[in-house]
Short mmCIF file of C-alpha atoms in Angstrom, two decimals:
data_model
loop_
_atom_site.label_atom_id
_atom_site.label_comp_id
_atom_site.label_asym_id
_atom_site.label_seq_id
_atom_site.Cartn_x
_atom_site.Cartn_y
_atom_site.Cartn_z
CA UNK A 1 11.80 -0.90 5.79
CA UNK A 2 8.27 -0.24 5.48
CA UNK A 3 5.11 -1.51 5.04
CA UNK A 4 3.32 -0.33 2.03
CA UNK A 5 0.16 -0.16 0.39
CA UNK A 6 -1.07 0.24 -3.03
CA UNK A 7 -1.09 4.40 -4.12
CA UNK A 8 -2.31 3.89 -7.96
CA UNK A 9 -5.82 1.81 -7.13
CA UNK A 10 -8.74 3.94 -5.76
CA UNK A 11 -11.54 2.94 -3.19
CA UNK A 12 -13.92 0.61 -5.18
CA UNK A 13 -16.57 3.50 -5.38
CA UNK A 14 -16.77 4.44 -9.25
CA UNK A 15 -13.62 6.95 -8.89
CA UNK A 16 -10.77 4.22 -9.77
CA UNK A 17 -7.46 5.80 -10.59
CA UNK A 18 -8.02 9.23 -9.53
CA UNK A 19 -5.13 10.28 -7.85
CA UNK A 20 -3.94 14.07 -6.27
CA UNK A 21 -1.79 15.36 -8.51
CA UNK A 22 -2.85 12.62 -11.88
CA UNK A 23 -4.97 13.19 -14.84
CA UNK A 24 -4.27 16.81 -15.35
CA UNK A 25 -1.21 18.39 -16.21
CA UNK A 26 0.30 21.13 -13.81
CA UNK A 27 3.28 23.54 -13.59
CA UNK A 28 5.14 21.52 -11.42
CA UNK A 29 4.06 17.84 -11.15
CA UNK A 30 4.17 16.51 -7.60
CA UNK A 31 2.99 12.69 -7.50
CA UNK A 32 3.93 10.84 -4.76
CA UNK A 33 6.79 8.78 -4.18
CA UNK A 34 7.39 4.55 -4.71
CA UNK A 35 9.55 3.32 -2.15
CA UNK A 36 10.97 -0.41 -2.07
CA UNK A 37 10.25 -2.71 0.33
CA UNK A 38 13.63 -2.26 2.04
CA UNK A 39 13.73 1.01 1.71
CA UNK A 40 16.78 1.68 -0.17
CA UNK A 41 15.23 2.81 -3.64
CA UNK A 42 12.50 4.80 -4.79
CA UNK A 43 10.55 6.09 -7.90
CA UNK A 44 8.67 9.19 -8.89
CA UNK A 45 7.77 11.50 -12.10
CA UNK A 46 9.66 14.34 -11.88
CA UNK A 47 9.17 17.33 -14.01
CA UNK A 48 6.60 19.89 -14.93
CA UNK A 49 4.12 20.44 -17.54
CA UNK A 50 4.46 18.52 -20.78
CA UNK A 51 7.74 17.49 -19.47
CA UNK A 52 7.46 14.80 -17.21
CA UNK A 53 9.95 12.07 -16.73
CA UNK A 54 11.05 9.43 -14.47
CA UNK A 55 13.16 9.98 -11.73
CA UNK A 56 15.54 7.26 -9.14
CA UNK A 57 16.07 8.13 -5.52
CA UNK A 58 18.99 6.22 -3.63
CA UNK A 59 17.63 6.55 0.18
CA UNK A 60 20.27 3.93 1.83
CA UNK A 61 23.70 5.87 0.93
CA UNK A 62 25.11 8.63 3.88
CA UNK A 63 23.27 11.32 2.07
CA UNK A 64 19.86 10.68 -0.40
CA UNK A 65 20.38 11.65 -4.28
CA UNK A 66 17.98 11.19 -7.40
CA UNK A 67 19.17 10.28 -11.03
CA UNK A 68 16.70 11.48 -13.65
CA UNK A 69 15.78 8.95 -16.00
CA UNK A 70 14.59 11.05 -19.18
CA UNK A 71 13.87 9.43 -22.67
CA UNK A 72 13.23 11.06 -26.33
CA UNK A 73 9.87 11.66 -24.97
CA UNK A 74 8.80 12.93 -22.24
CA UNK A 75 6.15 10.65 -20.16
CA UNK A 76 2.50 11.16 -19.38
CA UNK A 77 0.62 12.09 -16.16
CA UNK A 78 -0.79 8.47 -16.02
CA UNK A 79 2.78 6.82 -16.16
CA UNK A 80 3.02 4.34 -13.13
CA UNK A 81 6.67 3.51 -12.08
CA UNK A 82 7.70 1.20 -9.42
CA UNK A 83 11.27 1.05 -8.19
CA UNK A 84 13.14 -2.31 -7.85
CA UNK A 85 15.83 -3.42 -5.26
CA UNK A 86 18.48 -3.53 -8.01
CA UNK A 87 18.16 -0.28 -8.94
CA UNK A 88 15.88 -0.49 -12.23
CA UNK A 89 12.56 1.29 -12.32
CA UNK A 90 9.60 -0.59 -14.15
CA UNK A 91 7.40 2.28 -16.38
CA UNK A 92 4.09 1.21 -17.32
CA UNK A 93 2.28 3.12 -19.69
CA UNK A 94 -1.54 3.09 -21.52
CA UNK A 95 -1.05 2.90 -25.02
CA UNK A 96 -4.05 3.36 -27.39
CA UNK A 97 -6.40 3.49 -24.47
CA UNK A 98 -5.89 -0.47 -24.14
CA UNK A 99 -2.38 -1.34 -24.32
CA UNK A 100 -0.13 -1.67 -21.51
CA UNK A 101 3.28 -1.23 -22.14
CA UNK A 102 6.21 -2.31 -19.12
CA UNK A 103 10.13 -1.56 -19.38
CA UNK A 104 12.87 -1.21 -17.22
CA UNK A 105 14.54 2.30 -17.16
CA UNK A 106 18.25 2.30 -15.70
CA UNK A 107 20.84 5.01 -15.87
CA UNK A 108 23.98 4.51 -18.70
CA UNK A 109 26.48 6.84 -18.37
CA UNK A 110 24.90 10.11 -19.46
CA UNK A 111 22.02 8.59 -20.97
CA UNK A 112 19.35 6.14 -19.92
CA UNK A 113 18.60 2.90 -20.69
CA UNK A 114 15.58 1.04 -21.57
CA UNK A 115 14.72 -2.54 -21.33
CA UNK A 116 11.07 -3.08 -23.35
CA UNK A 117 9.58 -6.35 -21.31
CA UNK A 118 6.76 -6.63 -22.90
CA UNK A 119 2.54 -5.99 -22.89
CA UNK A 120 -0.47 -6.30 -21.22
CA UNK A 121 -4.17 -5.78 -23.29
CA UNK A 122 -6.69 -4.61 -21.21
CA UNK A 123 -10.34 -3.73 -22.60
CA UNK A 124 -11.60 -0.13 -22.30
CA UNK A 125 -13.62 -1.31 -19.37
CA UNK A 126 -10.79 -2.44 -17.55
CA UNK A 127 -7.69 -0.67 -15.79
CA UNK A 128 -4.37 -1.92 -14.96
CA UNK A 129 -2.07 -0.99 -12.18
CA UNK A 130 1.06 -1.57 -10.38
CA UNK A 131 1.14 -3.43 -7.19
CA UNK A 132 2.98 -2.01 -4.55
CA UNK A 133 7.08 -3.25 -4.34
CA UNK A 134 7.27 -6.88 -3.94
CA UNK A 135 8.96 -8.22 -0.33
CA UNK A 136 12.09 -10.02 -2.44
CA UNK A 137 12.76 -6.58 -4.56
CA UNK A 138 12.69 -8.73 -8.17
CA UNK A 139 8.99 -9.06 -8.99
CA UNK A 140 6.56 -6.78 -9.95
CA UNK A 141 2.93 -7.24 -10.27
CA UNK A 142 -0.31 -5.61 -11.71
CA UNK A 143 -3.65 -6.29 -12.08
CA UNK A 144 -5.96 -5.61 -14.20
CA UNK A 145 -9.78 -4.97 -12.75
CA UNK A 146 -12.56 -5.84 -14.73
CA UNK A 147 -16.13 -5.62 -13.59
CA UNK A 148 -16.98 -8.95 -12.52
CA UNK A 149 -12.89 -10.31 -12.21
CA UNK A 150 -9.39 -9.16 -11.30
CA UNK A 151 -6.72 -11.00 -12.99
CA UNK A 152 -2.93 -10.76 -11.68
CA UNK A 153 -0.13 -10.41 -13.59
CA UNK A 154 3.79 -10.68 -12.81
CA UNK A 155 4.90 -7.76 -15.52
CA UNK A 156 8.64 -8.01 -14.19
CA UNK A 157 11.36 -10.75 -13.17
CA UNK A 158 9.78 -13.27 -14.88
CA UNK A 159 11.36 -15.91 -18.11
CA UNK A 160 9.54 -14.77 -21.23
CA UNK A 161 7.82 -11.40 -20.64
CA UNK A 162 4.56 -10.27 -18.80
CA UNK A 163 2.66 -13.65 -17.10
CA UNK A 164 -0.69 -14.22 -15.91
CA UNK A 165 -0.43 -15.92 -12.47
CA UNK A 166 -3.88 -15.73 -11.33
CA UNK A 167 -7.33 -14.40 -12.07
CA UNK A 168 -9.75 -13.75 -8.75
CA UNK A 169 -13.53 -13.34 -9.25
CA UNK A 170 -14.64 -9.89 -7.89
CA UNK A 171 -13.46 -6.51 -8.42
CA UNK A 172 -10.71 -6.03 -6.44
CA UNK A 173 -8.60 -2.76 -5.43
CA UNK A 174 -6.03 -2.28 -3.02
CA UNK A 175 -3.20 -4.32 -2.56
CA UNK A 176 -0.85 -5.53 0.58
CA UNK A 177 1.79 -7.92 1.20
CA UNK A 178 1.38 -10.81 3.98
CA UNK A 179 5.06 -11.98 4.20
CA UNK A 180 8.69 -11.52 3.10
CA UNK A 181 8.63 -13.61 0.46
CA UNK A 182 5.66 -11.81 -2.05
CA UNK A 183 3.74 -14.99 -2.11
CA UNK A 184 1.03 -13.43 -0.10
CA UNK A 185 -1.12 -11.20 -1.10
CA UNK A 186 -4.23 -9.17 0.26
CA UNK A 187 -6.59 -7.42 -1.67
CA UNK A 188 -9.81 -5.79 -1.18
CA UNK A 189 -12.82 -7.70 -3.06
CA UNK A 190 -16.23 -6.62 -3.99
CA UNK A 191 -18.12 -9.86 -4.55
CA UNK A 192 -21.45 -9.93 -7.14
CA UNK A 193 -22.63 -6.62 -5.94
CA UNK A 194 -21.99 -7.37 -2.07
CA UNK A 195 -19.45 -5.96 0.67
CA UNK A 196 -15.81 -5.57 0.58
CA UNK A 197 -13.95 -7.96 2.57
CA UNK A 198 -10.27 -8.46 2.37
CA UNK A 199 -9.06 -11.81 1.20
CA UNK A 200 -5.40 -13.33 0.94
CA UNK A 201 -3.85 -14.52 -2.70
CA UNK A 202 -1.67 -17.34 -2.52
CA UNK A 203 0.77 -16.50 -5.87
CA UNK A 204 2.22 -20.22 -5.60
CA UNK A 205 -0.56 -21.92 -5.48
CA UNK A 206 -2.24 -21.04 -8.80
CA UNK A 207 -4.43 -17.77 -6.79
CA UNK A 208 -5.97 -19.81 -4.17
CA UNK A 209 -8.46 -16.83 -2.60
CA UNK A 210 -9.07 -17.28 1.46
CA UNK A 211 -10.78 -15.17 3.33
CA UNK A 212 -8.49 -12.65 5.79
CA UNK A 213 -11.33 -10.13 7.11
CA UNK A 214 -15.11 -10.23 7.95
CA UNK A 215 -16.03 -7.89 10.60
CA UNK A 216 -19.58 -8.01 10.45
CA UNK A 217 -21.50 -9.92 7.40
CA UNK A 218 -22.28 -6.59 5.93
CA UNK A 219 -19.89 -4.25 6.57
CA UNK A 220 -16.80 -3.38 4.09
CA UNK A 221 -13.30 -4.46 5.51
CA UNK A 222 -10.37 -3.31 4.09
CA UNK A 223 -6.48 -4.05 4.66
CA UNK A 224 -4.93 -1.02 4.33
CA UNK A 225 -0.97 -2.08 5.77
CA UNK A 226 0.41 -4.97 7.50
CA UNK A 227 3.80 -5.30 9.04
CA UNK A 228 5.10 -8.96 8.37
CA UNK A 229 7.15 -8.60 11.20
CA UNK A 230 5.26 -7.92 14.17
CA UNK A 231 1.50 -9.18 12.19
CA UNK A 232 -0.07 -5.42 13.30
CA UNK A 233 -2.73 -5.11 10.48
CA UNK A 234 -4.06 -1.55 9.83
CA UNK A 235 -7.64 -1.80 8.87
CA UNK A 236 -10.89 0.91 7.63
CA UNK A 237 -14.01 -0.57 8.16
CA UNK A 238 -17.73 0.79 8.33
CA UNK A 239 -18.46 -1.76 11.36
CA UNK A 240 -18.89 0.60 14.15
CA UNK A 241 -21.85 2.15 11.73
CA UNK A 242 -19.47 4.83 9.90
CA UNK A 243 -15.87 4.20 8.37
CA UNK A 244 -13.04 3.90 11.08
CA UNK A 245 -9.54 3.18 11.34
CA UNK A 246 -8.74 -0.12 13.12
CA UNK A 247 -6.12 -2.66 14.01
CA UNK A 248 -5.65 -6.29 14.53
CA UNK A 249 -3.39 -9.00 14.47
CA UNK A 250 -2.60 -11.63 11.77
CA UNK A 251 -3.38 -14.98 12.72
CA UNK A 252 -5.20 -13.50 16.33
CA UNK A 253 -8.34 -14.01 18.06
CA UNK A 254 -8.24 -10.63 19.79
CA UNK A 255 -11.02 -8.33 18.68
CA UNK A 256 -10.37 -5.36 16.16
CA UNK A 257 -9.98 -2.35 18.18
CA UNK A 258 -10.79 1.09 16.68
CA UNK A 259 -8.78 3.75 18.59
CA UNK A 260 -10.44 6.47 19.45
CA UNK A 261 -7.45 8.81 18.96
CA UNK A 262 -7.36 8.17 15.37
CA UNK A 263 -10.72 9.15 14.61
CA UNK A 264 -10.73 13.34 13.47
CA UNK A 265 -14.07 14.82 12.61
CA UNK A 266 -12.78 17.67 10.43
CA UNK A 267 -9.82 15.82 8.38
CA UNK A 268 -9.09 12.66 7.25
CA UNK A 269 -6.28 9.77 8.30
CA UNK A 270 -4.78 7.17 6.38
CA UNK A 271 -2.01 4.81 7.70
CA UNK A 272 1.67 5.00 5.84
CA UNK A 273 3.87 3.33 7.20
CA UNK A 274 4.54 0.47 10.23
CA UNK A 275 8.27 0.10 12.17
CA UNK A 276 9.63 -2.89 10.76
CA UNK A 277 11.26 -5.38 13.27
CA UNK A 278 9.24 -5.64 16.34
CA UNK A 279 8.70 -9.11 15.81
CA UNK A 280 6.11 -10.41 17.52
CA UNK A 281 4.95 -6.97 19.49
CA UNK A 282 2.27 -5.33 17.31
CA UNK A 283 1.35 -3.07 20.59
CA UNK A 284 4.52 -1.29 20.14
CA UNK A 285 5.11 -0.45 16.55
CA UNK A 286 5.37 3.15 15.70
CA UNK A 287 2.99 3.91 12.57
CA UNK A 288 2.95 6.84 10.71
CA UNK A 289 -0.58 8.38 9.37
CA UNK A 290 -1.04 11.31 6.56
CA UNK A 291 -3.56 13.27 8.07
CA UNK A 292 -5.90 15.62 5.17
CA UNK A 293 -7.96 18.96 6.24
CA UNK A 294 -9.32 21.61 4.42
CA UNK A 295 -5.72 23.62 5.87
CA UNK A 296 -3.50 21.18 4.19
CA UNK A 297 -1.43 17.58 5.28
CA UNK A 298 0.58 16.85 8.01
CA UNK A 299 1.97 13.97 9.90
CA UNK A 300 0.65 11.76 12.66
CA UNK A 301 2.46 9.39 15.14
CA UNK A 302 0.84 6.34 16.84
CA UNK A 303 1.01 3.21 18.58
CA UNK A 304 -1.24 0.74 19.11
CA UNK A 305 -1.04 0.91 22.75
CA UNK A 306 -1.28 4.88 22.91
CA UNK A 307 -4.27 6.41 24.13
CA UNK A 308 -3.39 9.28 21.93
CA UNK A 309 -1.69 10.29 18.50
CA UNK A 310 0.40 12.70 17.99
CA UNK A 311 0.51 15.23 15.40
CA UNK A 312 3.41 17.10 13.88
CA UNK A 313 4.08 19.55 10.85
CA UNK A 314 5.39 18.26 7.71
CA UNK A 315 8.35 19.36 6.00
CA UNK A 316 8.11 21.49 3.45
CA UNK A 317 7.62 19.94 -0.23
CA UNK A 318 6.38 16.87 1.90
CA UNK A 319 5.79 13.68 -0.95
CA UNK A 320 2.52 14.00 1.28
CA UNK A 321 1.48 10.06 2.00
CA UNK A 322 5.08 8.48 1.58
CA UNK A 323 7.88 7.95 3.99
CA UNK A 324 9.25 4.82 6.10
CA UNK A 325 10.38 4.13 9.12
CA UNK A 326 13.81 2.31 10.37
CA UNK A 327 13.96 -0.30 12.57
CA UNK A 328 15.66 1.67 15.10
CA UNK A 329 12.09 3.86 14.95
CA UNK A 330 13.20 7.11 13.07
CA UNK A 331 10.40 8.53 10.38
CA UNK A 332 11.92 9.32 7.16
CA UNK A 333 10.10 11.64 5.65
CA UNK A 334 10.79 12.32 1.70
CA UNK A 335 10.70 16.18 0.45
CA UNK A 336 11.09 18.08 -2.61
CA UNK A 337 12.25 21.96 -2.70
CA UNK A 338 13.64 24.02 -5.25
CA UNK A 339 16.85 24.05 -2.64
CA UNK A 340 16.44 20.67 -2.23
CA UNK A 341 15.13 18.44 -4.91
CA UNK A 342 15.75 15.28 -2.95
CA UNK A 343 15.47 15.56 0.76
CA UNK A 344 14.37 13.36 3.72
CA UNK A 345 13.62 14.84 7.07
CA UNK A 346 14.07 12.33 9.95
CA UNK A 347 11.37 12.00 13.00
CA UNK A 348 11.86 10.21 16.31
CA UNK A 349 9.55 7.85 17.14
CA UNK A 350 7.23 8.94 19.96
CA UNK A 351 8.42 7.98 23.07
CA UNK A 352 6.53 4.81 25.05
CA UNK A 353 2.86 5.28 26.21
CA UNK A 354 0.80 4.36 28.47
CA UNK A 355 -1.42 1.31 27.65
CA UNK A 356 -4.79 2.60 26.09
CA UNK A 357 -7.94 0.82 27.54
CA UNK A 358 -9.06 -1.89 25.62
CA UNK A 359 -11.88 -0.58 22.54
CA UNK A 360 -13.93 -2.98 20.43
CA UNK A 361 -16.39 -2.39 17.95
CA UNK A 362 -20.38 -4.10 19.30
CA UNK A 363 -21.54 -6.49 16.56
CA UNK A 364 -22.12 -10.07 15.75
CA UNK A 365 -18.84 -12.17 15.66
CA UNK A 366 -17.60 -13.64 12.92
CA UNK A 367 -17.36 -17.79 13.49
CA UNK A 368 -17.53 -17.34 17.46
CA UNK A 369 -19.58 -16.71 19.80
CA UNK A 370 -20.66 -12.83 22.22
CA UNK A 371 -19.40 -11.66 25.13
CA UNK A 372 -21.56 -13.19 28.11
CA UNK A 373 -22.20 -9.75 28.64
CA UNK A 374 -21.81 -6.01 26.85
CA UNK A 375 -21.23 -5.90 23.54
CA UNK A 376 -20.47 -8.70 21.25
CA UNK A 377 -17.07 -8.85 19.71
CA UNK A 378 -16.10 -8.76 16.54
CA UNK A 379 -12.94 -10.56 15.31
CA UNK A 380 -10.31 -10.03 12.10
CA UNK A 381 -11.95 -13.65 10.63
CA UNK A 382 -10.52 -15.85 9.95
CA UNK A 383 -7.12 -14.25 9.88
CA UNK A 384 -5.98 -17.70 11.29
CA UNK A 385 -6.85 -19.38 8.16
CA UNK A 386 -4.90 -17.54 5.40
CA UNK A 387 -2.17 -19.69 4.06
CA UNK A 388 0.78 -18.34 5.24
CA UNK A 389 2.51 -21.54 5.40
CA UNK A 390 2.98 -24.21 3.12
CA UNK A 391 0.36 -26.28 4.95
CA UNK A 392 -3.60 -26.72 3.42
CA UNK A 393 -5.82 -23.86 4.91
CA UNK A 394 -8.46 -24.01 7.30
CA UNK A 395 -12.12 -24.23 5.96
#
């Protein structure tokens, strides 16, 4: 139900891990919120103080309700959770400043349950954390970043316990899936000291690395959503000469376009969410941005063929930077008050715009040729060469 990417790892700029609302204790904690891939679960730490503790949302049922998931001890601000499509929430915690612990919490009656899977040993100089939801709802992944590789680990719904499945040179961060399935994966990689480019991960066969973006040689290109559906691809890239939102297509030749529209010079916008189900019509999937000024965060609405985006207030309590669309192109956006402690506030899509004009950013293209005249386009390369079929990729 929506496309989602990866809350607990940082920009690859020396801050990794810092998150709003992690690392310090607070009155009332208010971390974001984990939602499944289709949308009928999700996952937070609820709680205040040194009281913090795992809590379940149901989102698919007439009416949304959380479970609280508390154990003999309460949990700490670092805990990552990730909700799974049966119900179970995987908790990974940092034990001994190296250890990684995983289990599966579920509710029992009164009490709750707890399912110890196994760990994961990562040096002081690494960090470990949770992919986003996997596309089938059984898997979960993490990865742990070390300074010169990234190795990949599926911590739940496999045979015997935590397994390595694939170790990429780089330092990677981010995280995206390509397809239904969770075999593909994109992540941002910073390569012996050079740019970030997005590559794709092929988990079946043995972390084959291809390469997904390169706007320019130089410039950092990261994946920050993509809708398996429809292929839309939400993008940041420095490019144009400073960091801007863009779009492509998986698989196109079309250029990258960076909107106009979605560029604010006193706050900050970061993709969400993508309407699932417009299969094979990027142009006209509804996507939903958090937008970040010194005032506070609201909610924007766009579409790649709009010539504008519109902006709207967020409910209050707003799980500011979560929320997912439906199909049928209704914004559900999740909310905690102390009259509600597990709300969502449904948005209507914005109705059908006009086509925007065509914007491209000037640079060298990557593997083709320039424009015969203006400037010279840029392409998503070689998006046509990930392997997102069974078939032996290009290059």
């Amino acid at each position: 139900m929506t496309a989602c990417a990866i809350e607990t790892a940082a920009e690859d700029d020396g801050r990794d891990g810092e998150h709003p609302g992690r690392g310090a204790r607070a009155t009332e904690f208010t971390a974001g919120l984990t939602i499944t891939a289709n949308g009928a679960y999700a996952a937070r730490l609820a709680g205040g103080g040194d009281a913090l503790y795992a809590e379940r949302w149901t989102l698919d049922g007439p009416e949304p309700y959380a479970v609280p998931l508390p154990l003999d001890q309460p949990e700490e601000p670092g805990t990552q959770l990730l909700p799974l499509a049966d119900g179970r929430v995987l908790v990974a915690r940092r034990v001994d400043g190296r250890r990684n612990t995983f289990s599966l919490l579920y509710p029992t009656g009164p009490a709750t349950g707890e399912l110890p899977l196994g760990a994961v040993e990562a040096p002081g100089s690494e960090r470990l954390v949770l992919l986003p939801p996997s596309p089938d709802g059984i898997g979960a992944y993490a990865m742990c970043v070390g300074p010169e590789t990234t190795t990949l680990w599926l911590v739940a719904g496999g045979a015997f316990g935590p397994e390595r499945v694939a170790e990429v040179r780089g330092r990677c961060t981010g995280g995206v899936w390509l397809d239904r399935t969770g075999r593909m994966l994109a992540l941002d990689r910073r390569l012996d000291g050079g740019p970030v480019k997005a590559v794709a991960v092929d988990l079946e066969r043995g972390g084959e690395v291809t390469p997904l973006l390169q706007i320019t040689e130089d410039s950092d290109d990261r994946l920050l959503l993509a809708d398996p559906d429809s292929g839309l691809l939400l993008l940041r890239s420095d490019a144009p000469g400073h960091d801007r939102l863009g779009w492509g297509v998986l698989g196109s030749l079309l250029p990258v376009r960076f909107p106009e529209c979605l560029r604010l010079d006193d706050a900050a916008v970061t993709p969400f969410a993508v309407q699932p189900g417009q299969v094979l019509m990027p142009e006209t999937c509804a996507v939903a941005l958090r937008i970040d000024a010194a005032g506070g965060s609201w909610v924007g609405t766009w579409q790649p063929m709009s010539r504008r985006m519109g902006q709207l207030a967020a409910p209050v309590g707003w799980l500011a930077g979560t929320g997912l669309w439906t199909a049928g192109g209704v914004l559900r956006l999740p909310y905690v008050t102390a009259g509600a402690p597990c709300g969502l506030a449904d948005v209507e899509a914005p109705p059908e715009p006009e086509p925007a004009p065509d914007a491209v950013v000037a640079g060298p293209a990557a593997g083709g040729g320039a424009a015969a005249e203006g400037p010279r386009v840029c392409r998503p390369v070689p998006l046509q060469q990930a392997p997102l079929t069974d078939g032996k990729p290009a290059g």
